[in-house]
XYZ file of C-alpha atoms in Angstrom:
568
model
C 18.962 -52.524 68.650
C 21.084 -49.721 68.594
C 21.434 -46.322 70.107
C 21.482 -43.188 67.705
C 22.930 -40.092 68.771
C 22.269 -36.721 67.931
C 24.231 -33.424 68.317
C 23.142 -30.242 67.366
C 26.343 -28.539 67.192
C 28.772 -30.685 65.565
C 26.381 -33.580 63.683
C 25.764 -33.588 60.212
C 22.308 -34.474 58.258
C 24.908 -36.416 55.582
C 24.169 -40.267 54.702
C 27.710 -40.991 55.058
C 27.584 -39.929 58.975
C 26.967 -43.405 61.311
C 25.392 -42.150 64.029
C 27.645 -42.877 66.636
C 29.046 -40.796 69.399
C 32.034 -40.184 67.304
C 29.793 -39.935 63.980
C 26.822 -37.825 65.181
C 23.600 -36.641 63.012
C 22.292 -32.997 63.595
C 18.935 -33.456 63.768
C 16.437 -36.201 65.100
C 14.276 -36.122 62.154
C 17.001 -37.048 59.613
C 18.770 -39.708 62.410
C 15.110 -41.411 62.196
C 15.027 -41.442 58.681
C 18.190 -43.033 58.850
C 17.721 -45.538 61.539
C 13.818 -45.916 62.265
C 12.720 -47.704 65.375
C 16.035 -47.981 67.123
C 16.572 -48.963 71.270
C 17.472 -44.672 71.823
C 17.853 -41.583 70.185
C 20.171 -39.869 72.139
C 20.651 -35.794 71.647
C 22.748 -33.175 73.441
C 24.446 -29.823 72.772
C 28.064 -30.190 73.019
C 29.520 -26.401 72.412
C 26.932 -24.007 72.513
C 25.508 -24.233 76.051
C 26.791 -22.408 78.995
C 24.940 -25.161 81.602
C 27.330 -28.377 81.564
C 24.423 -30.395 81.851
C 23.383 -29.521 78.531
C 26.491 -31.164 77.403
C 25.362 -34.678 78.452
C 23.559 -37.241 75.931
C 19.957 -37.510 76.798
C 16.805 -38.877 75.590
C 15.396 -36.851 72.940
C 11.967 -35.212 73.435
C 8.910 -37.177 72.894
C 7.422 -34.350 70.852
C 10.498 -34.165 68.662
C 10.708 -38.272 68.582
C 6.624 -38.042 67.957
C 7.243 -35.862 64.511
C 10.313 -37.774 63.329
C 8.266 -40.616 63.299
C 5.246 -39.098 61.825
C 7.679 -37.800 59.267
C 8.909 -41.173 58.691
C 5.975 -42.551 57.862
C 4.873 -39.701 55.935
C 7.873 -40.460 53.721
C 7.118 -43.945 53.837
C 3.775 -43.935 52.457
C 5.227 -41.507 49.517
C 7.529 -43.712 48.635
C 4.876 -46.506 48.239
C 2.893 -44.516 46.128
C 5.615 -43.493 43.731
C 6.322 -47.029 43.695
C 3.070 -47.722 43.018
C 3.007 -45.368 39.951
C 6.139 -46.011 38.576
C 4.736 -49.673 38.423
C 1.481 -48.271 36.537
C 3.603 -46.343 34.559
C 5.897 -49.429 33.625
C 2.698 -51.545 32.976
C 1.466 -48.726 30.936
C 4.438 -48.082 28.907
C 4.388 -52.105 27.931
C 0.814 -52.072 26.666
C 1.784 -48.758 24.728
C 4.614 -50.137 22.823
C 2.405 -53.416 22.418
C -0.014 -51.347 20.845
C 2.079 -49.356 19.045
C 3.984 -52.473 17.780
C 0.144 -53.288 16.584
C 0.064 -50.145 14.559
C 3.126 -50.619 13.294
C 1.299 -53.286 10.605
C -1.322 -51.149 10.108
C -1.462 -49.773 6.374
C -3.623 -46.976 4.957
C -4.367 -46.706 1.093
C -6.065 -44.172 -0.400
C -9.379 -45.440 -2.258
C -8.855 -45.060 -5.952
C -12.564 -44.986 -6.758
C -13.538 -41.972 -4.661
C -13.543 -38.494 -6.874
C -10.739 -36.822 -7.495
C -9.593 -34.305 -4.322
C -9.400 -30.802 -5.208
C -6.095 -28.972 -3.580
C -7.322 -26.010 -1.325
C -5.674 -23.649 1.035
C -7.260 -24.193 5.159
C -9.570 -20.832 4.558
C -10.560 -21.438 1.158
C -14.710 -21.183 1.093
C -17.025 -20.845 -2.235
C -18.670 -22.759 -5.030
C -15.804 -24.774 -5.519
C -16.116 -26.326 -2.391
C -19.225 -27.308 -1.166
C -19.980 -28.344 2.286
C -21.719 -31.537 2.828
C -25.150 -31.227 5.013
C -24.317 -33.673 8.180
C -28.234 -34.370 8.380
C -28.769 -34.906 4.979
C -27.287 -38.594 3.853
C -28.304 -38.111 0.036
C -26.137 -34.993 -0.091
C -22.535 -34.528 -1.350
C -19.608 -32.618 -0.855
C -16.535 -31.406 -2.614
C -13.580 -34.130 -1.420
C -10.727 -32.062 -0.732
C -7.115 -32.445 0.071
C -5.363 -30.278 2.277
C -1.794 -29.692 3.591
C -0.586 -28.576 7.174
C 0.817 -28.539 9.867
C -0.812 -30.025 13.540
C -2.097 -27.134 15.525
C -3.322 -28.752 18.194
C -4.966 -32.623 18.309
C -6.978 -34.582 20.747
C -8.272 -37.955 21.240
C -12.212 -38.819 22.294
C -12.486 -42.783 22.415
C -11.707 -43.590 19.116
C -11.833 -40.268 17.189
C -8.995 -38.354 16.682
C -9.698 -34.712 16.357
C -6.907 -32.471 14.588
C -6.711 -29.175 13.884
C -4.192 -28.015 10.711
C -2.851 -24.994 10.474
C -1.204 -23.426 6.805
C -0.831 -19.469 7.477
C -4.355 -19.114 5.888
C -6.171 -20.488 8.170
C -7.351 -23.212 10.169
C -9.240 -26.837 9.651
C -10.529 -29.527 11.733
C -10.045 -32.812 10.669
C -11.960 -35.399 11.696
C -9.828 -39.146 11.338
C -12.087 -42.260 12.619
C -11.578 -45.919 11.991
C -8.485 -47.847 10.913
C -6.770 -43.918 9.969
C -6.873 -43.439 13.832
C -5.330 -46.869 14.687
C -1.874 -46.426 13.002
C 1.482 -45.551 14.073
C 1.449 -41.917 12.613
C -1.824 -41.227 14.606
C -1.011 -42.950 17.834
C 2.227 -40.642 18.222
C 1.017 -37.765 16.496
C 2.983 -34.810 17.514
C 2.419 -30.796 17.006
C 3.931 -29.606 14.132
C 3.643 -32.680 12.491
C 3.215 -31.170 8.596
C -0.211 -33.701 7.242
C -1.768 -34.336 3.805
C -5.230 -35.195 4.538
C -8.012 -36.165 2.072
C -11.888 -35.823 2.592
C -14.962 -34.417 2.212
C -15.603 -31.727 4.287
C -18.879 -31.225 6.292
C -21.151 -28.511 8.416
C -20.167 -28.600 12.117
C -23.395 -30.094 13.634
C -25.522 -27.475 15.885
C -24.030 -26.729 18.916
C -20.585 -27.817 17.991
C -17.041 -25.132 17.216
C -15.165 -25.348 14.140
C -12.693 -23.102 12.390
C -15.122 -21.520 9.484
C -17.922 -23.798 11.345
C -16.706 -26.722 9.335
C -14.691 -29.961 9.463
C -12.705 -32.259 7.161
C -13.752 -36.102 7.317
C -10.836 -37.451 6.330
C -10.828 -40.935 4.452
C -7.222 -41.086 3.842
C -4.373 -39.290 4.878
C -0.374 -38.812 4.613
C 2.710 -37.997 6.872
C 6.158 -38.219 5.732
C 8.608 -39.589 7.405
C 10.367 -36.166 7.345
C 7.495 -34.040 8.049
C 7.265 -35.531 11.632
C 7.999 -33.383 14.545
C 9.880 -33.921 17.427
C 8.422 -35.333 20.243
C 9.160 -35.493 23.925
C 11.406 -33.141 25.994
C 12.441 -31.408 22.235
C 8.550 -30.918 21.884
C 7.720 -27.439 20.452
C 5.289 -26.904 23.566
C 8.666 -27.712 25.785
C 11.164 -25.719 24.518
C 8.731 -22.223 23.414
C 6.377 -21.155 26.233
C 4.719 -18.357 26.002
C 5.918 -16.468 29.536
C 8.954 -18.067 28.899
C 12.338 -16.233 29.051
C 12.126 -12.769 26.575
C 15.720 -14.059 25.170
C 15.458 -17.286 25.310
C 12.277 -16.903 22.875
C 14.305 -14.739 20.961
C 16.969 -17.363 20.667
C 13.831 -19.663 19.395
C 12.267 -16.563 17.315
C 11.827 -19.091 14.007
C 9.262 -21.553 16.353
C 8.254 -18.556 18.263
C 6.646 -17.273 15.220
C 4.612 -20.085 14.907
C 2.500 -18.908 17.689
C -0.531 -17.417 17.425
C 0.436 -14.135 18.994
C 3.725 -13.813 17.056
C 1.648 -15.003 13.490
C -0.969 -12.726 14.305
C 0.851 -9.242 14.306
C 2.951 -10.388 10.982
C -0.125 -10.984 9.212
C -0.957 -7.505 10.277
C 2.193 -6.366 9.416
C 1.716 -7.797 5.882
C -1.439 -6.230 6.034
C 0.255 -2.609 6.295
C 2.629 -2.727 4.335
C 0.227 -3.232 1.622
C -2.479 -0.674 3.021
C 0.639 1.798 2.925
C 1.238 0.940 -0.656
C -2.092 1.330 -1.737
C -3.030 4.723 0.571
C -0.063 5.874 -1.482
C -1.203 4.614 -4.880
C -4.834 6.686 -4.323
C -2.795 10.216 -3.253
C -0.489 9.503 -6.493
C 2.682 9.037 -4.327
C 5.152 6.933 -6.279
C 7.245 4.245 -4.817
C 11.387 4.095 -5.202
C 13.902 2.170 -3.842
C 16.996 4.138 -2.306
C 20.043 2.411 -1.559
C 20.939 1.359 1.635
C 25.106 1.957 1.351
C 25.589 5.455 1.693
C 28.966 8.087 2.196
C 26.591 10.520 3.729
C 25.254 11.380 6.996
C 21.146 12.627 7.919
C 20.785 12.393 11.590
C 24.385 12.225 12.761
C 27.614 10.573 12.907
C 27.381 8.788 16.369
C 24.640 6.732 15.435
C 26.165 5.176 12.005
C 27.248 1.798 10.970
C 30.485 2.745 9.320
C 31.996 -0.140 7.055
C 34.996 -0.736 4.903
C 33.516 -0.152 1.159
C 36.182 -1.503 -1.731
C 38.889 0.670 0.772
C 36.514 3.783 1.016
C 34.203 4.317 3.910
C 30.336 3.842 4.193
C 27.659 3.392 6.094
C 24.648 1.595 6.280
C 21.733 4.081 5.797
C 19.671 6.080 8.896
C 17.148 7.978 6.390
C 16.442 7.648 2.324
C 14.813 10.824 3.178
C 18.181 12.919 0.819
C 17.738 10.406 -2.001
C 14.090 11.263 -2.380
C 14.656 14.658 -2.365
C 16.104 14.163 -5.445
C 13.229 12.376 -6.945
C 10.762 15.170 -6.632
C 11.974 17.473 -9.385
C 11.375 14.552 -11.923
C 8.399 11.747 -10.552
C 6.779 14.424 -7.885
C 5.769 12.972 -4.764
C 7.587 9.654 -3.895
C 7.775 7.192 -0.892
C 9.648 4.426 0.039
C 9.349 1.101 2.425
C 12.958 0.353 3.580
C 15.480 -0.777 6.063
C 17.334 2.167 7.834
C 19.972 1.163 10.507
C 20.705 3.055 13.491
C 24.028 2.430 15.897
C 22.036 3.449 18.707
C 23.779 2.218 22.029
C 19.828 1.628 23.382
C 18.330 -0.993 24.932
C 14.307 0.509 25.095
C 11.490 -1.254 24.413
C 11.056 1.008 21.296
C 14.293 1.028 19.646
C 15.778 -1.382 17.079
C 19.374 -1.215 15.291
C 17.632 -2.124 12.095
C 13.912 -1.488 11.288
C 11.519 -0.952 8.481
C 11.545 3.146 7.602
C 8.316 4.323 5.354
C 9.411 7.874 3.771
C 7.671 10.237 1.625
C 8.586 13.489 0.638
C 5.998 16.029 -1.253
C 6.523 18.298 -3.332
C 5.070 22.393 -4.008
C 3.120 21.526 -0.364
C 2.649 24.259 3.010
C 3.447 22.873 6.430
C 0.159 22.786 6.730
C -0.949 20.747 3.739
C 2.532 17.937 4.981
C 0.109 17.960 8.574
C -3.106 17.228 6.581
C -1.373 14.390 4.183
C -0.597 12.951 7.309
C -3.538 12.533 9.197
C -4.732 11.017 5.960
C -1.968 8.809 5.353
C -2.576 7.502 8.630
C -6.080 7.334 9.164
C -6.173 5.779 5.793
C -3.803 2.571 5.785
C -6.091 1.966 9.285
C -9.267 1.918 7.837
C -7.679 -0.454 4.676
C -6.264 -2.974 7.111
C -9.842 -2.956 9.039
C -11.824 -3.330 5.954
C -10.375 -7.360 5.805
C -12.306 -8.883 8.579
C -9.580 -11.574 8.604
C -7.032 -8.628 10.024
C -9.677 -7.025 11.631
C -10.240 -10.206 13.820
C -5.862 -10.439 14.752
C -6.103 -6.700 15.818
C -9.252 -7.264 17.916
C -7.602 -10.529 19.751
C -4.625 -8.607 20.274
C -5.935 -5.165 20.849
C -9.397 -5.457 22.383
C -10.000 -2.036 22.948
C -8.043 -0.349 19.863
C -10.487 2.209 17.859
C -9.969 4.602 14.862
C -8.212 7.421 15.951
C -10.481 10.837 15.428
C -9.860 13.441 13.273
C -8.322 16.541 13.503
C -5.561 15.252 15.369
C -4.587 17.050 18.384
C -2.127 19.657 17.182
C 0.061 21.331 19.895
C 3.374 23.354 19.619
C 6.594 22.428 20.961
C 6.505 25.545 23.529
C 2.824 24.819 24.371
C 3.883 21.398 25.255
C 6.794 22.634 27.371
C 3.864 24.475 29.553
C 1.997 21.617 29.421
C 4.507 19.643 31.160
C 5.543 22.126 34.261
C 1.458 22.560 34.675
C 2.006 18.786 35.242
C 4.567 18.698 37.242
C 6.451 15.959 35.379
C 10.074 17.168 34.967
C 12.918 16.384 32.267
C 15.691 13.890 32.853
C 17.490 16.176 35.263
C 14.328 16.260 37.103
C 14.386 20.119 36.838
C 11.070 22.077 35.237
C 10.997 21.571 31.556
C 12.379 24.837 29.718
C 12.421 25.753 26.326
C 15.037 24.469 24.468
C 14.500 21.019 26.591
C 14.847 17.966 23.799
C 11.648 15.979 25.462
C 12.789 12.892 26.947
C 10.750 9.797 25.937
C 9.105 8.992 29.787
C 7.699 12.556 29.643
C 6.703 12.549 25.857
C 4.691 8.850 26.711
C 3.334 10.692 29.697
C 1.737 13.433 28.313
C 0.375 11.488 25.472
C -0.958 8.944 27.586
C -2.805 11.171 29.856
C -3.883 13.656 26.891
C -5.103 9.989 25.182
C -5.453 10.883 21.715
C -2.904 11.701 18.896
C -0.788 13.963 18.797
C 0.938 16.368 16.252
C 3.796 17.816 18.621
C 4.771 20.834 16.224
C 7.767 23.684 15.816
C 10.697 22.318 17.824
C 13.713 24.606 18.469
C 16.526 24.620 15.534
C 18.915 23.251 18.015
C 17.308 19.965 18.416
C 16.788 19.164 14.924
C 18.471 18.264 11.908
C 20.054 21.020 9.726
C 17.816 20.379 6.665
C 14.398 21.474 8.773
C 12.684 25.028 7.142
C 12.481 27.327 10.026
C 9.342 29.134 10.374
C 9.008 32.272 9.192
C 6.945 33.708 12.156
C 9.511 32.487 14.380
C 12.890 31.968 13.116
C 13.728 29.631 16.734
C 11.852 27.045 15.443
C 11.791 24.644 12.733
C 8.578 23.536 10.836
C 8.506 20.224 12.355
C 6.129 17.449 13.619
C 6.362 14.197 15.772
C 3.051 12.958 15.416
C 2.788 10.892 19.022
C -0.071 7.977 19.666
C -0.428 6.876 23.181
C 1.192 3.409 24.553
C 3.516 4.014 22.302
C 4.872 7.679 22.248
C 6.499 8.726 18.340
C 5.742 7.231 15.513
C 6.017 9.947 13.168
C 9.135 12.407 12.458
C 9.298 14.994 9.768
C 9.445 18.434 8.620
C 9.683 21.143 5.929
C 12.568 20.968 4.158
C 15.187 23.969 3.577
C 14.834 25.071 -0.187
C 16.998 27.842 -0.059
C 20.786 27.398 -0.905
C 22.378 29.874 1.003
C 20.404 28.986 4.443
C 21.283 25.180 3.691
C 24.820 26.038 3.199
C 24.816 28.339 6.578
C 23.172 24.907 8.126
C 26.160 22.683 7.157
C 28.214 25.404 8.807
C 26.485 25.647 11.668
C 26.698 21.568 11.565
C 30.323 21.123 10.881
C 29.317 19.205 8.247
C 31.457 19.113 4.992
C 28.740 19.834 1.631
C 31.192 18.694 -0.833
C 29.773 14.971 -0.336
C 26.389 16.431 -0.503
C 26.495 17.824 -3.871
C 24.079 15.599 -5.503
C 21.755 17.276 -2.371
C 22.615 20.753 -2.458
C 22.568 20.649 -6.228
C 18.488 20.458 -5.721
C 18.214 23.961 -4.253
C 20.330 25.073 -7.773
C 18.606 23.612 -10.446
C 14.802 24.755 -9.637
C 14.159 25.075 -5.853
C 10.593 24.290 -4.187
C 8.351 24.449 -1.284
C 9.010 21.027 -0.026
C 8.739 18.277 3.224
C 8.669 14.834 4.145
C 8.476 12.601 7.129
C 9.729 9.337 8.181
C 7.364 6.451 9.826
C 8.547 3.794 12.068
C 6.480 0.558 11.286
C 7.347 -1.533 14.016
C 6.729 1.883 16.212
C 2.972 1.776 14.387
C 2.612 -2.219 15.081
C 3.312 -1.978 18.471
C 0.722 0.510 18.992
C -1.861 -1.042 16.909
C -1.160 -4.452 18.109
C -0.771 -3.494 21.667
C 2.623 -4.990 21.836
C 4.806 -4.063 24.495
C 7.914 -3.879 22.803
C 9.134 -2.981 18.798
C 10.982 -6.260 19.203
C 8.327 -8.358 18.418
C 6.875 -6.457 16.001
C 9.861 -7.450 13.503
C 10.614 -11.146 12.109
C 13.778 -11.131 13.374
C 14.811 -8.462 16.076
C 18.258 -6.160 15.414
C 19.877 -4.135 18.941
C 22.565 -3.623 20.580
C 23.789 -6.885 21.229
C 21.799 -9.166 19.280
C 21.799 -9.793 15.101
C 21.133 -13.898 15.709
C 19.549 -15.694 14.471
C-alpha cells in the first residue's frame, strides 16, 4: 500500500497529479477519491506557514480523513445507482424499440361501411353534428372527421388521449384498440398535424372536455410529413415560456403557437374588425393611403428615408395628410395601416413599424372629435366582448380588465402640470414640472396609474406639437389637442383639430422650417373650400397591450419591428 501526500500550497486537485512527494494533491478529499484506502495520507503546508514544523509531512486529521471517506462512499453509492439506471434505462430502451419494431407491422384501414364523415372545424357545434349520448347505446352520432395539430396527448393504460388544436378551437380525441398500438401513436409527438375520424360523444359526468365533448376515433391519419420533431428539437425544448425574451423572438413563428401568443392575435383579429364595424355604424369610410411618401408629419429625425427610382422617400409616420384630402369628397374617413417610425427606442411601448388606425372628421368642434372618441373606443370594446369566444382570451389574459366608464376623465395639459408638482413626481431633469414641459412617459404612466381611469390629457403648448394642430381660440398657447391615456399602458390615443386656415398653416411651415411647395396637394385643401376639421391617430398594439395586459407592444404584433431587429 502506498502513501499519498497532500500539500495545500503547491498540490493540485488534477487527475493527472500522482500523488507523490514530487506530484502532490491539494486536498485530502480529492487524494481519497483518487487513491481510497491507502497505508497514509500524508499532508503539510510547505510555503505559507511561518512555524517550520508546519512544513513537515504529517498524518492528516482523522476528522478530515473521516469525511473524505464518507465522501467516498457517498460517491460510491451514486455511482452504483446511476449504474443501476443507466442499466434500466438500456433494458428499457430494448423493449421500446422491440415494441416499436411490433408496431411497425401494425396497419390501420379505415372501415368502408361506416357513414360517410362530415369535415368540421374543432369548435364547430349545431344540428349538423350531433353528439352521441355515452349512456344511451341505441343512440347515434354524426361521424366526423377532423384535422389538427397535437396540443397536448397522454397515455392511461391503453387509451391514448389527444387533444387537437386548428385555430378554432380545441377537441379531444379519444384512440383505443389496435389505433393506439401503432407506430404513429407510440411516438406521437406535439405538433404532430392528425386526420382523425369518429363519432363524437358527451363527456361523461364528472369528466373535462373542450366544448364538454370528445371524438372516438375509429380511424385515423398522419403523414409522413406532418410529423413533428421529436427529442432535443421538440417544440416544448426549444420554446419555453420564461424562456429568453429574444431568443423567443428568434422562434416568434412556434412562439405563436402558444396559447398566450394565439390568444391576443385572435383578439387582435377581433379589433380590427370591431374597429371596422364601430366605423361602419358612425358612417366613417375606410381608404387606403400609401405607405411611400416625399413628405414629412411628425418630423424628419424619425423617417425611413429610401432611394425611390433616384428621388428620395420615405416610408410613412401618419396617413393622417392623405385623409385630409378625402374629406372634401367621401366625408369622414379612416384607415387601418402600417406607419413606420425611425425611432432610436428600445421601450416596452415602441415599435419601428406598427399598425396606425386614423380617422379624420369633417364640419366637427373639439368637442364633438372628444365625444367620437370616447365612442369609438368604448364601442369596438363592447363588440369584441359581445363574442364570448374573445371574451374568454381577454378574461385568461386580463382577469381583472372591465369597461372603461364614461365620461372619460378630461384634464388640461396645464392642470396636469399642477397635478404632477402636487405629486411630487418631477420631469426627466428631475426638476418641478413647468409649463411648457413635453411630459415624459414615466410621469405620464404615473399619473394615469394612480388617477386609474382614462384619461383625455387636453390643450398642449404649440411648441410641443405638430404645426398642423388648431390653436385654441381662448388661448392662443395651446393647441386643441388630446392624448387620450389608459393606465398600464400610458397613450394610446394622439390627435387634434386641424388648422383650416391658409395663412396660419403657411405661418406654421415657417415657424417649422418646413418647405410647403411639397405640400401642395395639402395646403391646396385650405384653398378650395376650407372646414372645421380633426383627426386622431390610434396605436393598436398600444390598445392590445392594455387590453390584454401584455407587458410589452412587442408581443402584441405577429412579427415585432425596433431598433435592431426586422428578423424573422
Amino acid at each position: 500500500m502506498a502513501t499519498i501526500y497532500i500539500d495545500e500550497d503547491i498540490g493540485k486537485d488534477e487527475p493527472s497529479q500522482q500523488g507523490t512527494e514530487a506530484s502532490p494533491y491539494k486536498t485530502v478529499q480529492f487524494a481519497y477519491l483518487q487513491h481510497p484506502a491507502e497505508a497514509q495520507y500524508l499532508t503539510r503546508k510547505s510555503e505559507s506557514a511561518d512555524d517550520e514544523t508546519a512544513k513537515e509531512w504529517k498524518p492528516a486529521a482523522k476528522s478530515a480523513l473521516k469525511k473524505a471517506v464518507n465522501f467516498y462512499e457517498q460517491q460510491k453509492k451514486k455511482a452504483a445507482r446511476e449504474q443501476e439506471l443507466a442499466v434500466q434505462r438500456q433494458k428499457e430502451e430494448a423493449e421500446r424499440a422491440k415494441v416499436l419494431e411490433e408496431a411497425k407491422k401494425i396497419v390501420i384501414e379505415e372501415d368502408t361501411s361506416l357513414p360517410k364523415a362530415v369535415k368540421i372545424k374543432l369548435d364547430e357545434t349545431g344540428p349538423h353534428v350531433k353528439l352521441r349520448n355515452g349512456q344511451d347505446a341505441e343512440s347515434k352520432g354524426t361521424r366526423v372527421r377532423v384535422i389538427g395539430r397535437v396540443h397536448r396527448e397522454r397515455k392511461q393504460k391503453d387509451v391514448l388521449f389527444v387533444t387537437l388544436r386548428d385555430g378554432y378551437g380545441f377537441m379531444q380525441c379519444v384512440i383505443t384498440g389496435q389505433l393506439a398500438k401503432t407506430y404513429d401513436a407510440l411516438t406521437l409527438t406535439r405538433e404532430t398535424s392528425m386526420e382523425v375520424y369518429g363519432e363524437m360523444f358527451e363527456v361523461p359526468a364528472g369528466a373535462h372536455a373542450p366544448l364538454n365533448r370528445e371524438l372516438h376515433a375509429d380511424y385515423y391519419k398522419i403523414n409522413h410529413e406532418w410529423k413533428a420533431a421529436g427529442g432535443d428539437d421538440a417544440i416544448t425544448n426549444r420554446v419555453q415560456a420564461k424562456g429568453d425574451p429574444s431568443t423567443l423572438l428568434d422562434l416568434r413563428h412556434l412562439t405563436l403557437r402558444g396559447e398566450v401568443a394565439s390568444s391576443v392575435m385572435f383578439v387582435r383579429d377581433a379589433i380590427e374588425f370591431a374597429f371596422h364595424q364601430a366605423y361602419k355604424e358612425t358612417r366613417v369610410r375606410k381608404v387606403s393611403p400609401p405607405a411611400l411618401v416625399q413628405t414629412q408629419v411628425e418630423g424628419g429625425a424619425t423617417l425611413f428615408k429610401f432611394d425611390y427610382y433616384g428621388e428620395p422617400a420615405f416610408l410613412t409616420q401618419s396617413s393622417q395628410l392623405y385623409l385630409e384630402t378625402c374629406l372634401p369628397s367621401m366625408g369622414d374617413v379612416y384607415c387601418i395601416e402600417k406607419s413606420f417610425r425611425a425611432e432610436k427606442s428600445l421601450t416596452r411601448r415602441h415599435l419601428s413599424e406598427y399598425t396606425h388606425i386614423e380617422a379624420e372628421l369633417d364640419f366637427i368642434t373639439f368637442d364633438d372629435l372628444l365625444t367620437h372618441l370616447e365612442h369609438i373606443i368604448c364601442r369596438v370594446l363592447e363588440l369584441t366582448l359581445a363574442d364570448p369566444v374573445i371574451a374568454g382570451y381577454i378574461k385568461v389574459l386580463n382577469p381583472d380588465f372591465k369597461l372603461p366608464e364614461r365620461p372619460f376623465k378630461r384634464m388640461k395639459y396645464s392642470d396636469a402640470i399642477e397635478w404632477l408638482r402636487e405629486h411630487d413626481i418631477p420631469n426627466e431633469e428631475g426638476q418641478p414640472h413647468t409649463f411648457g414641459d413635453d411630459i415624459a412617459e414615466a410621469a405620464e404612466r404615473r399619473m394615469t396609474d394612480i388617477i386609474n381611469r382614462p384619461i383625455f390629457l387636453t390643450h398642449f403648448p404649440v411648441e410641443i406639437k405638430a404645426f398642423y394642430m388648431q390653436r385654441d381660440k381662448e388661448d392662443p398657447r395651446v393647441t386643441e389637442s388630446v392624448d387620450c391615456l389608459m393606465p398600464g399602458v400610458g397613450e394610446i390615443v394622439g390627435g387634434s383639430m386641424r388648422l383650416d386656415d391658409y395663412e396660419q398653416l403657411m405661418a406654421a411651415f415657417k415657424r417649422e422650417g418646413l418647405d410647403p411647395a411639397p405640400y401642395y396637394w395639402y395646403t391646396d385643401q385650405r384653398k378650395y373650400g376650407s372646414s372645421p376639421h380633426g383627426g386622431y391617430g390610434l396605436g393598436l398594439e398600444r390598445f392590445l397591450a392594455w387590453l390584454c395586459k401584455q407587458h410589452t407592444v412587442r408581443d402584441c404584433c405577429l412579427y415585432p419591428r425596433y431598433m435592431g431587429r426586422c428578423t424573422p
